[in-house]
Coordinates of C-alpha atoms in Angstrom, one line a residue:
M1 CA 0.1 -0.4 0.2
A2 CA 2.6 2.5 0.6
A3 CA 4.0 2.1 -2.8
L4 CA 0.6 3.2 -4.4
G5 CA 0.8 6.7 -5.3
S6 CA 2.6 9.6 -4.5
E7 CA 0.6 9.5 -0.8
V8 CA 3.4 8.0 1.5
L9 CA 1.1 6.2 4.1
G10 CA 1.9 2.8 6.4
P11 CA 4.0 1.9 9.2
V12 CA 7.7 2.7 9.7
R13 CA 9.3 1.1 12.7
I14 CA 12.3 2.9 13.7
G15 CA 14.6 2.2 17.2
G16 CA 17.4 4.2 18.3
V17 CA 19.9 4.8 21.3
G18 CA 18.0 6.8 23.8
S19 CA 20.0 10.6 23.2
A20 CA 19.2 10.5 20.1
V21 CA 16.1 9.2 19.9
R22 CA 15.7 12.2 22.7
T23 CA 17.3 14.7 21.0
L24 CA 17.1 14.2 17.2
L25 CA 13.7 12.3 16.5
P26 CA 11.5 14.6 17.7
D27 CA 11.6 17.5 15.0
A28 CA 11.7 15.1 12.5
L29 CA 9.1 13.2 13.6
A30 CA 7.1 16.7 13.5
A31 CA 7.7 17.2 10.1
L32 CA 6.6 13.5 9.1
A33 CA 3.3 14.2 11.2
A34 CA 2.7 17.5 8.7
A35 CA 4.1 16.7 5.2
H36 CA 2.7 12.1 5.7
P37 CA 0.3 12.5 8.2
R38 CA -1.3 8.8 7.0
L39 CA 2.2 7.2 8.0
V40 CA 2.7 5.6 11.3
P41 CA 5.9 5.9 12.8
T42 CA 6.4 3.9 15.9
V43 CA 9.5 4.0 18.3
V44 CA 11.8 2.0 20.6
D45 CA 14.4 2.9 21.9
G46 CA 17.6 0.5 22.9
E47 CA 21.4 -0.5 21.8
A48 CA 22.6 -1.0 18.4
V49 CA 24.3 -4.5 20.0
D50 CA 19.9 -5.6 20.7
L51 CA 18.6 -3.0 17.8
L52 CA 21.1 -4.4 14.4
P53 CA 19.6 -7.8 14.7
R54 CA 16.2 -6.4 15.1
L55 CA 16.8 -4.3 11.6
A56 CA 18.3 -7.3 9.7
G57 CA 15.5 -9.3 10.8
G58 CA 12.9 -6.9 9.5
E59 CA 11.5 -6.1 12.8
L60 CA 12.3 -2.8 12.5
D61 CA 12.9 -0.5 8.8
L62 CA 14.9 2.7 10.4
L63 CA 17.5 3.0 12.9
L64 CA 19.7 6.4 15.0
V65 CA 23.0 4.4 16.1
E66 CA 25.9 5.3 17.5
S67 CA 29.6 4.6 16.7
W68 CA 32.7 5.5 19.1
A69 CA 36.2 6.8 17.9
P70 CA 37.6 3.7 19.9
R71 CA 35.2 1.6 19.1
P72 CA 33.6 2.2 15.2
L73 CA 30.1 0.9 14.7
T74 CA 29.9 -2.5 12.5
V75 CA 26.8 -3.8 10.8
P76 CA 25.7 -7.1 9.4
E77 CA 25.9 -7.2 5.4
G78 CA 23.4 -5.5 3.3
I79 CA 22.8 -2.8 5.5
T80 CA 23.5 0.7 4.7
L81 CA 24.7 3.8 7.4
R82 CA 24.9 7.2 7.3
T83 CA 26.5 9.8 9.9
L84 CA 23.5 12.1 10.9
V85 CA 25.5 13.7 13.8
S86 CA 29.5 14.1 14.8
E87 CA 29.8 15.1 18.1
E88 CA 32.8 15.4 20.9
V89 CA 32.6 12.9 24.0
Y90 CA 33.3 14.8 27.4
V91 CA 34.2 13.5 30.2
A92 CA 31.4 14.1 33.2
L93 CA 32.2 14.6 36.9
S94 CA 31.6 16.2 40.3
A95 CA 32.0 20.0 40.5
H96 CA 34.2 17.9 43.6
H97 CA 36.3 15.8 42.1
P98 CA 39.9 16.6 42.0
L99 CA 40.4 17.0 38.0
A100 CA 37.3 19.4 38.0
D101 CA 38.7 22.4 38.4
R102 CA 40.8 21.3 34.6
A103 CA 40.1 22.9 31.3
T104 CA 41.0 20.1 29.7
L105 CA 41.9 16.5 30.4
D106 CA 44.9 15.0 28.7
L107 CA 44.3 11.6 28.5
T108 CA 48.3 11.9 28.2
A109 CA 49.3 13.2 31.5
P110 CA 50.6 10.3 33.6
A111 CA 48.9 13.2 36.8
D112 CA 45.8 12.8 34.9
L113 CA 45.2 9.4 34.2
G114 CA 46.8 8.5 38.0
E115 CA 43.2 10.4 39.5
L116 CA 41.3 8.7 36.4
A117 CA 42.5 5.0 37.8
D118 CA 40.9 5.9 41.4
T119 CA 37.5 7.3 39.7
A120 CA 34.4 4.6 39.9
W121 CA 32.6 5.1 36.7
A122 CA 29.0 5.1 35.1
C123 CA 28.4 3.3 31.7
C124 CA 26.0 2.1 29.2
P125 CA 25.6 -2.1 30.0
P126 CA 27.9 -4.1 28.7
G127 CA 27.9 -5.2 25.0
T128 CA 26.8 -1.8 23.7
E129 CA 28.9 1.2 22.0
A130 CA 29.3 3.1 24.8
Y131 CA 30.7 0.4 27.0
E132 CA 33.2 -0.7 25.1
A133 CA 34.5 2.8 24.2
L134 CA 35.2 3.6 27.7
V135 CA 36.5 0.4 27.9
Q136 CA 39.4 0.6 25.4
T137 CA 39.9 4.3 26.1
L138 CA 41.2 3.7 29.3
R139 CA 42.9 0.2 29.0
A140 CA 44.9 1.7 26.0
R141 CA 46.2 4.2 28.5
G142 CA 46.5 1.2 31.0
I143 CA 43.9 2.3 33.4
E144 CA 41.1 -0.9 34.3
P145 CA 38.5 0.8 34.3
D146 CA 36.6 0.9 38.4
I147 CA 32.5 0.7 36.5
R148 CA 30.6 0.4 39.5
H149 CA 26.9 1.6 37.5
L150 CA 26.2 0.1 35.2
L151 CA 22.6 2.4 33.6
A152 CA 21.4 2.8 29.6
D153 CA 20.4 6.8 30.6
H154 CA 22.8 9.4 30.4
P155 CA 20.7 11.8 32.5
T156 CA 20.7 8.6 35.6
Q157 CA 24.5 8.7 34.8
L158 CA 24.6 12.3 35.8
A159 CA 22.8 11.9 38.4
L160 CA 25.2 10.5 39.8
V161 CA 27.8 12.5 38.8
S162 CA 26.7 15.2 40.5
R163 CA 26.6 13.5 43.8
N164 CA 30.2 13.1 43.4
L165 CA 29.6 9.3 43.0
T166 CA 30.7 8.6 39.5
A167 CA 32.6 9.9 36.5
C168 CA 31.1 9.2 32.6
L169 CA 31.4 10.1 29.2
A170 CA 29.1 12.7 27.8
P171 CA 28.9 13.0 24.3
A172 CA 27.6 16.5 23.2
M173 CA 24.0 15.7 23.0
S174 CA 23.7 14.9 26.1
R175 CA 25.0 17.2 28.1
R176 CA 21.1 18.5 28.5
P177 CA 19.9 19.1 30.8
A178 CA 22.4 18.2 33.3
P179 CA 21.8 18.7 37.0
P180 CA 23.9 20.8 38.9
G181 CA 27.8 20.5 40.1
V182 CA 28.7 18.3 37.2
R183 CA 31.8 19.5 34.7
F184 CA 31.9 18.5 31.3
L185 CA 35.7 18.6 30.6
P186 CA 37.4 18.3 26.5
T187 CA 39.9 15.7 26.3
R188 CA 43.0 15.9 24.7
P189 CA 42.9 13.8 22.5
A190 CA 40.2 14.4 21.7
L191 CA 37.3 11.5 22.1
R192 CA 34.4 11.0 19.5
R193 CA 30.8 10.0 19.0
D194 CA 28.7 9.6 15.4
I195 CA 25.5 9.3 15.2
R196 CA 24.2 7.3 11.8
V197 CA 21.2 6.5 10.4
A198 CA 20.7 2.2 9.2
W199 CA 18.6 1.0 7.0
P200 CA 18.1 -2.1 4.4
T201 CA 20.2 -1.5 1.6
R202 CA 17.7 -3.1 -0.9
V203 CA 14.5 -1.5 1.0
Q204 CA 14.0 1.8 -0.7
S205 CA 10.6 2.2 0.6
P206 CA 8.2 5.3 0.7
P207 CA 8.3 5.5 4.3
V208 CA 12.1 4.9 4.6
R209 CA 12.6 7.3 2.2
A210 CA 9.9 9.9 4.0
C211 CA 11.8 8.9 7.2
L212 CA 15.1 10.0 5.5
S213 CA 14.3 13.4 3.8
A214 CA 12.8 14.3 7.1
L215 CA 16.0 13.4 9.1
A216 CA 17.8 15.4 6.6
T217 CA 15.7 18.7 7.6
A218 CA 15.3 18.3 10.7
V219 CA 19.6 17.9 11.8
P220 CA 21.5 20.7 10.5
G221 CA 24.4 19.8 8.6
A222 CA 22.9 16.8 7.2
S223 CA 23.0 16.2 3.2
K224 CA 19.3 14.3 2.0
G225 CA 21.3 13.6 -1.1
E226 CA 24.1 11.9 0.6
W227 CA 21.1 9.5 2.6
E228 CA 19.7 8.3 -0.8
E229 CA 20.6 6.1 -3.0

């Protein structure tokens, strides 16, 4: 039915990592509702490790997934990826942490690394891109991270940071809103995360194309043409 005529209609099933769903998707969904009132989007949040098999298996039509520089995302054959947003990642610390007054956290400096070695961390659960990025970033510098809190939601992680209970990695789009008492330190070398849109390469249905167009319109700097094949 979705392919009949010029009107885009029917269901489109979207999955995404929580921060992207919260920050990027509302404007795109509003644009879809205005342009295609008979299109029926549904949304589920989750991590790429759980959502990609559902996309490959046909349960979902399109995903917003994350790819961290220390842990680039790999996808099954037959899935197309396009970068939607590239952003800086900060180390979030309590204002009472010994490193909180630094302008930049130097991941090559022994003094900074020594303080991080004694710091407890909050992170998304094992198997997620965020967890593996944190572990690989610190292990590459000789630190085995003390991960005490496994929390998928960045605002919950930051709530613990604000009470000086933990530290976490916070992508730029997860910084707002943040509770009082949290400092966000850029790192040297810089840490980065991409948000990418993923869909089955062979599925170019009108609902999927409409979603890609809405995302390209809603996100500053995104190029609609780069996403169409």
